[in-house]
mmCIF file of C-alpha atoms and ligand atoms in Angstrom:
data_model
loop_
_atom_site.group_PDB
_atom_site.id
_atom_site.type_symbol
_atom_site.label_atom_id
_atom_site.label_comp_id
_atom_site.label_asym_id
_atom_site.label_seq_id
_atom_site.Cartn_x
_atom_site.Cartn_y
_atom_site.Cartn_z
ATOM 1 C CA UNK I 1 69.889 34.577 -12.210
ATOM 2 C CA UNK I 2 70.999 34.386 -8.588
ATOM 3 C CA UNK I 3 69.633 32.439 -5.405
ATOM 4 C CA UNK I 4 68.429 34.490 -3.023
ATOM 5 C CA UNK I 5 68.240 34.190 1.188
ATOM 6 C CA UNK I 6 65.216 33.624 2.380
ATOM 7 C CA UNK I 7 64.454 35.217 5.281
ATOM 8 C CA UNK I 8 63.441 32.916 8.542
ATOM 9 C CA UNK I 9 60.873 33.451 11.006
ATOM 10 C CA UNK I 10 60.543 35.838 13.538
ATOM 11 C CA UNK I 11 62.300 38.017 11.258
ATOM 12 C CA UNK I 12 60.596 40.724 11.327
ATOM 13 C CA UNK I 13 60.575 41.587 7.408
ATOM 14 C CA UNK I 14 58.594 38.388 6.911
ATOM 15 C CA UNK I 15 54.765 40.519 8.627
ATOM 16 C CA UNK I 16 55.640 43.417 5.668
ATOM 17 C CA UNK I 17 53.455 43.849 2.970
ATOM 18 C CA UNK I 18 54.254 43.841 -0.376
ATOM 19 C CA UNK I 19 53.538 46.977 -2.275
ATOM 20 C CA UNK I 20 51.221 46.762 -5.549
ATOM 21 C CA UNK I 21 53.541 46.326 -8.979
ATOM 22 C CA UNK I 22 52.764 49.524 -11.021
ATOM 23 C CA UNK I 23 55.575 48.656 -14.070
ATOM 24 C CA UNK I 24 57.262 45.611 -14.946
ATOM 25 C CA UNK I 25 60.557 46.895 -15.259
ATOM 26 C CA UNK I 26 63.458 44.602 -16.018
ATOM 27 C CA UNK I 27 64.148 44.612 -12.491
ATOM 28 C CA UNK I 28 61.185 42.944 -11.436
ATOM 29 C CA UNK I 29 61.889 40.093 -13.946
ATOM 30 C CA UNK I 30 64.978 39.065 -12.998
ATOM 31 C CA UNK I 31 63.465 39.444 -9.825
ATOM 32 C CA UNK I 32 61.346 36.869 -10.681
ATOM 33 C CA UNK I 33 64.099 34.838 -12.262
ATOM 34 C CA UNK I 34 65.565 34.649 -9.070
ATOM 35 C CA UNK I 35 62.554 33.260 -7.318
ATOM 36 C CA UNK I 36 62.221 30.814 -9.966
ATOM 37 C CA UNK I 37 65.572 29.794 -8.990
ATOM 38 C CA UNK I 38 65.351 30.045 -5.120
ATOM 39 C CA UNK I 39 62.652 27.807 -5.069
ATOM 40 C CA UNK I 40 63.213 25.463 -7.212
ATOM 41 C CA UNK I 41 67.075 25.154 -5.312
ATOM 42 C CA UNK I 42 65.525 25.543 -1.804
ATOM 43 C CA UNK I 43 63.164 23.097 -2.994
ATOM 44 C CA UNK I 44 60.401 24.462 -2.574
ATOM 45 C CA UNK I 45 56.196 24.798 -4.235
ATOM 46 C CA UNK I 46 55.966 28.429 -3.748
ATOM 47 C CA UNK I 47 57.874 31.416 -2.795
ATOM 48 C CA UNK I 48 56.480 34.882 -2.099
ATOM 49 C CA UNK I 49 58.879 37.985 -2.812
ATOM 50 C CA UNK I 50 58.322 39.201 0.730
ATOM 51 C CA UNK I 51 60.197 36.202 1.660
ATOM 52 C CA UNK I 52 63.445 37.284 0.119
ATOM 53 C CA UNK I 53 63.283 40.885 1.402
ATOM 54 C CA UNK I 54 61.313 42.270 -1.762
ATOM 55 C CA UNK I 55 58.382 43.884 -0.771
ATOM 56 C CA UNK I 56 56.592 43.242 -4.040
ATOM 57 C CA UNK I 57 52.794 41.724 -4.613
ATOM 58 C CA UNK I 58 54.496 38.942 -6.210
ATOM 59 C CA UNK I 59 54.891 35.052 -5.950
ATOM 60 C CA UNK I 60 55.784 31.992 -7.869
ATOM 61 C CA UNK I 61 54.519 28.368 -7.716
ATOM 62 C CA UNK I 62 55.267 25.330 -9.187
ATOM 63 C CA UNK I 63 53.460 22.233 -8.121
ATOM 64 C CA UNK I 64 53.959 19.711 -10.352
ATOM 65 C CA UNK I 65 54.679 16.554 -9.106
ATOM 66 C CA UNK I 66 58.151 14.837 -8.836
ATOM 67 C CA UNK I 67 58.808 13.687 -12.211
ATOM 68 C CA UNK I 68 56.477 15.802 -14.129
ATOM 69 C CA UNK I 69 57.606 18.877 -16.172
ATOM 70 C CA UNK I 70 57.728 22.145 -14.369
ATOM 71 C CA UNK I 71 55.109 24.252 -13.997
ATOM 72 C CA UNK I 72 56.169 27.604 -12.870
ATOM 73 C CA UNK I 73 53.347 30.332 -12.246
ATOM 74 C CA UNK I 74 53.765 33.722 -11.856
ATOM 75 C CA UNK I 75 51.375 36.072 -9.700
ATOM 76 C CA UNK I 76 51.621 39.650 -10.101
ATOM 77 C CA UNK I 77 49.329 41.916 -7.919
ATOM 78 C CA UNK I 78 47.030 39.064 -7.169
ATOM 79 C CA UNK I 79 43.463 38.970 -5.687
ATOM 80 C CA UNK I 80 41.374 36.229 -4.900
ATOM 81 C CA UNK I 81 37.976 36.738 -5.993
ATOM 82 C CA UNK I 82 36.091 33.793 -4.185
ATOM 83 C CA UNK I 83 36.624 30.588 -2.387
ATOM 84 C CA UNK I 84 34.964 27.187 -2.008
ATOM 85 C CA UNK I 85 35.061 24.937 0.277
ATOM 86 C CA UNK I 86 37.331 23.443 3.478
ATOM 87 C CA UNK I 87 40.497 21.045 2.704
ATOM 88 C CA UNK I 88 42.989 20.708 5.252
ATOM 89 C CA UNK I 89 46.656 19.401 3.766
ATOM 90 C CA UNK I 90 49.935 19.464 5.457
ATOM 91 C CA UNK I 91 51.930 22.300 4.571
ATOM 92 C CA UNK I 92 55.559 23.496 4.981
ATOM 93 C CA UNK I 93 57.201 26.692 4.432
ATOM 94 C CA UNK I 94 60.541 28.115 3.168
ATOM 95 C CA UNK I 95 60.331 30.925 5.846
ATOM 96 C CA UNK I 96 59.991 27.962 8.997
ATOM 97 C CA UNK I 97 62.561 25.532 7.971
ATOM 98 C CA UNK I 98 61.672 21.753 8.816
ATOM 99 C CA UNK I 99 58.419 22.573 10.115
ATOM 100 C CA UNK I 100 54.993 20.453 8.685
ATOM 101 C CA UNK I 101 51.626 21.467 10.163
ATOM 102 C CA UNK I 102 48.179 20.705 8.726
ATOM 103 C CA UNK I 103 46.409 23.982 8.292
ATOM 104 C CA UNK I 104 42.749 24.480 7.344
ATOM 105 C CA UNK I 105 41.126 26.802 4.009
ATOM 106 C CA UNK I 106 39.470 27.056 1.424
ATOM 107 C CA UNK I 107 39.214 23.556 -0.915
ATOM 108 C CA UNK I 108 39.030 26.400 -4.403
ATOM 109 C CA UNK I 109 40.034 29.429 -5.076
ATOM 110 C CA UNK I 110 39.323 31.736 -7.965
ATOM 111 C CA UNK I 111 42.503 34.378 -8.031
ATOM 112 C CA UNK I 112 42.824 37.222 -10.776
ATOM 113 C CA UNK I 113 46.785 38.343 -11.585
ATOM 114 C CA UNK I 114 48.926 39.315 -13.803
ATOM 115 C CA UNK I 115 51.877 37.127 -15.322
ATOM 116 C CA UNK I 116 55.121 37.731 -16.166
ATOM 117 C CA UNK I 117 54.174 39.479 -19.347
ATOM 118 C CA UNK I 118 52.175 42.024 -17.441
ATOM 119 C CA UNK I 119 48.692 40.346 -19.198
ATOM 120 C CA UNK I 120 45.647 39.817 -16.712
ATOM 121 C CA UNK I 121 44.408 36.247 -15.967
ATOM 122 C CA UNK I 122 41.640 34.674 -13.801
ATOM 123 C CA UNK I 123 42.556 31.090 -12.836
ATOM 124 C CA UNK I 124 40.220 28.608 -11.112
ATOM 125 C CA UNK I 125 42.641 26.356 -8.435
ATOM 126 C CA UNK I 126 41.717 23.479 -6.666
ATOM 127 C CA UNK I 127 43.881 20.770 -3.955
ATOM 128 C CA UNK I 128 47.690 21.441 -3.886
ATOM 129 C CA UNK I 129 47.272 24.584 -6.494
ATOM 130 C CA UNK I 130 44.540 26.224 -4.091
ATOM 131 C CA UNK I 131 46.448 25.645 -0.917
ATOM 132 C CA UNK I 132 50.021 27.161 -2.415
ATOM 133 C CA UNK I 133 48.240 29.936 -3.911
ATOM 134 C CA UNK I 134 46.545 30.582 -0.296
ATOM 135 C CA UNK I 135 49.805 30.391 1.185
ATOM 136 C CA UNK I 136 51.438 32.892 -0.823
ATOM 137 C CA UNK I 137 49.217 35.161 -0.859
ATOM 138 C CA UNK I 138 49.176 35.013 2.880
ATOM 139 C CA UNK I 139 52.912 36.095 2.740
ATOM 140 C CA UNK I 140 51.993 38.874 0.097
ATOM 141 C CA UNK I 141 50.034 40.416 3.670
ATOM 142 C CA UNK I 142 52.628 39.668 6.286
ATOM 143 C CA UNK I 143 50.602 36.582 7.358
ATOM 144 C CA UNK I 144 52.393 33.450 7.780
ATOM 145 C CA UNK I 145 51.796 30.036 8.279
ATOM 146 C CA UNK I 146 52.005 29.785 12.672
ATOM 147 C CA UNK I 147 49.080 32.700 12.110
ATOM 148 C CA UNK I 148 46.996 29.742 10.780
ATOM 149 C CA UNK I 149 47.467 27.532 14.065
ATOM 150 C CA UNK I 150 45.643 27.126 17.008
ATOM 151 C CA UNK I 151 47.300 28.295 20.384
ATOM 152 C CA UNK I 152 49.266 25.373 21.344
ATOM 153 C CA UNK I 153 50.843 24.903 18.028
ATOM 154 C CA UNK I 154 51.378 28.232 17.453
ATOM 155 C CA UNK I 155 53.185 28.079 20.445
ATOM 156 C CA UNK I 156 55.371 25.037 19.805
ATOM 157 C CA UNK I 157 56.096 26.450 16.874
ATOM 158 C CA UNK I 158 57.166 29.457 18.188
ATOM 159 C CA UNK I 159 59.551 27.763 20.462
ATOM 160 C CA UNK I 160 60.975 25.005 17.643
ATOM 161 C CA UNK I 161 61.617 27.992 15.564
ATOM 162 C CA UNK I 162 63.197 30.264 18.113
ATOM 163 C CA UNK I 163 65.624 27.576 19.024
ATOM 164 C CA UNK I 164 66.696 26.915 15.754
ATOM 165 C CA UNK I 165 68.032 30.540 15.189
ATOM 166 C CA UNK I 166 69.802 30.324 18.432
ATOM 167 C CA UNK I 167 71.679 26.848 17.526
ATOM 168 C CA UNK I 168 72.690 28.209 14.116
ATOM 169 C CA UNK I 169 73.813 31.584 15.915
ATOM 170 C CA UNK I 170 76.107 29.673 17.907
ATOM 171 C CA UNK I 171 76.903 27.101 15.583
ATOM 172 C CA UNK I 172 80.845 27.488 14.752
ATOM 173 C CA UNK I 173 81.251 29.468 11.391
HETATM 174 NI NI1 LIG W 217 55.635 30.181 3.105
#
């Protein structure tokens, strides 16, 4: 297993979309040993394989609370079949480091995949579940997080992001 870079907005690799997974070669799963891995180190809830440069309909999540055992999911070609609701929770992102913004969608989700095994399953998702799932999924379409904000935020975010690539470009080493 290896950790992977995940790429930072504006990169421009980050509005790709990830092509459908025909086979589940042994590629792909140590593919998705390294996401595992990547996200747990980063730390982070979710990571989409679009995010590391792999432009796969694929994405992990884990969302068990601090404390509690792991719960890693795997979604493989995933489609969400119908949503419920409105909750609006604070969410970060691996791809806009240090950034927090409350983003509005759907309170449930009902998403068909495939795991790890290549084996179809439905899954009913609700609170933190529903929103990482929504997230990631998101990613799986080139759609990030600042696509979810109003204009002002969007731009602020825009900015905050854009200044943090030029301090680390200039940052010694
Ligand atoms: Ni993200």
């Amino acid at each position: 297993m290896a950790i992977r870079t995940i790429l930072h907005y504006p990169d421009p690799r980050l509005r790709e979309r990830g092509k459908k997974v025909a086979e589940l070669t042994a590629e792909l799963r140590r593919l998705i040993d390294d996401m595992a891995e990547t996200m747990y180190a980063a730390p982070g809830v979710g990571l989409a394989a679009t995010q590391i440069g792999e432009m796969w309909q694929l994405f992990v999540v884990d969302c068990a609370a601090e404390g509690e055992a792991s719960d890693l999911r795997v979604f493989i070609n995933p489609e969400i079949l119908s949503t419920e609701g409105v909750a609006t929770l604070d969410e970060g992102c691996l791809s806009f480091p240090g950034a927090r913004e409350e983003i509005e969608r759907a309170a449930k989700v009902r998403v068909k995949a495939q795991d790890r095994d290549g084996r179809w399953f439905e899954l009913e998702a609700e609170g933190l579940l529903a929103t990482a799932i929504q997230h990631e999924y998101d990613h799986l379409h080139g759609v990030l997080m600042i696509d979810r904000l109003g204009p002002l935020k969007k731009r602020l975010l825009h900015r905050k992001m854009l200044k943090r690539c030029d301090a680390s470009a200039s940052a010694p080493g």
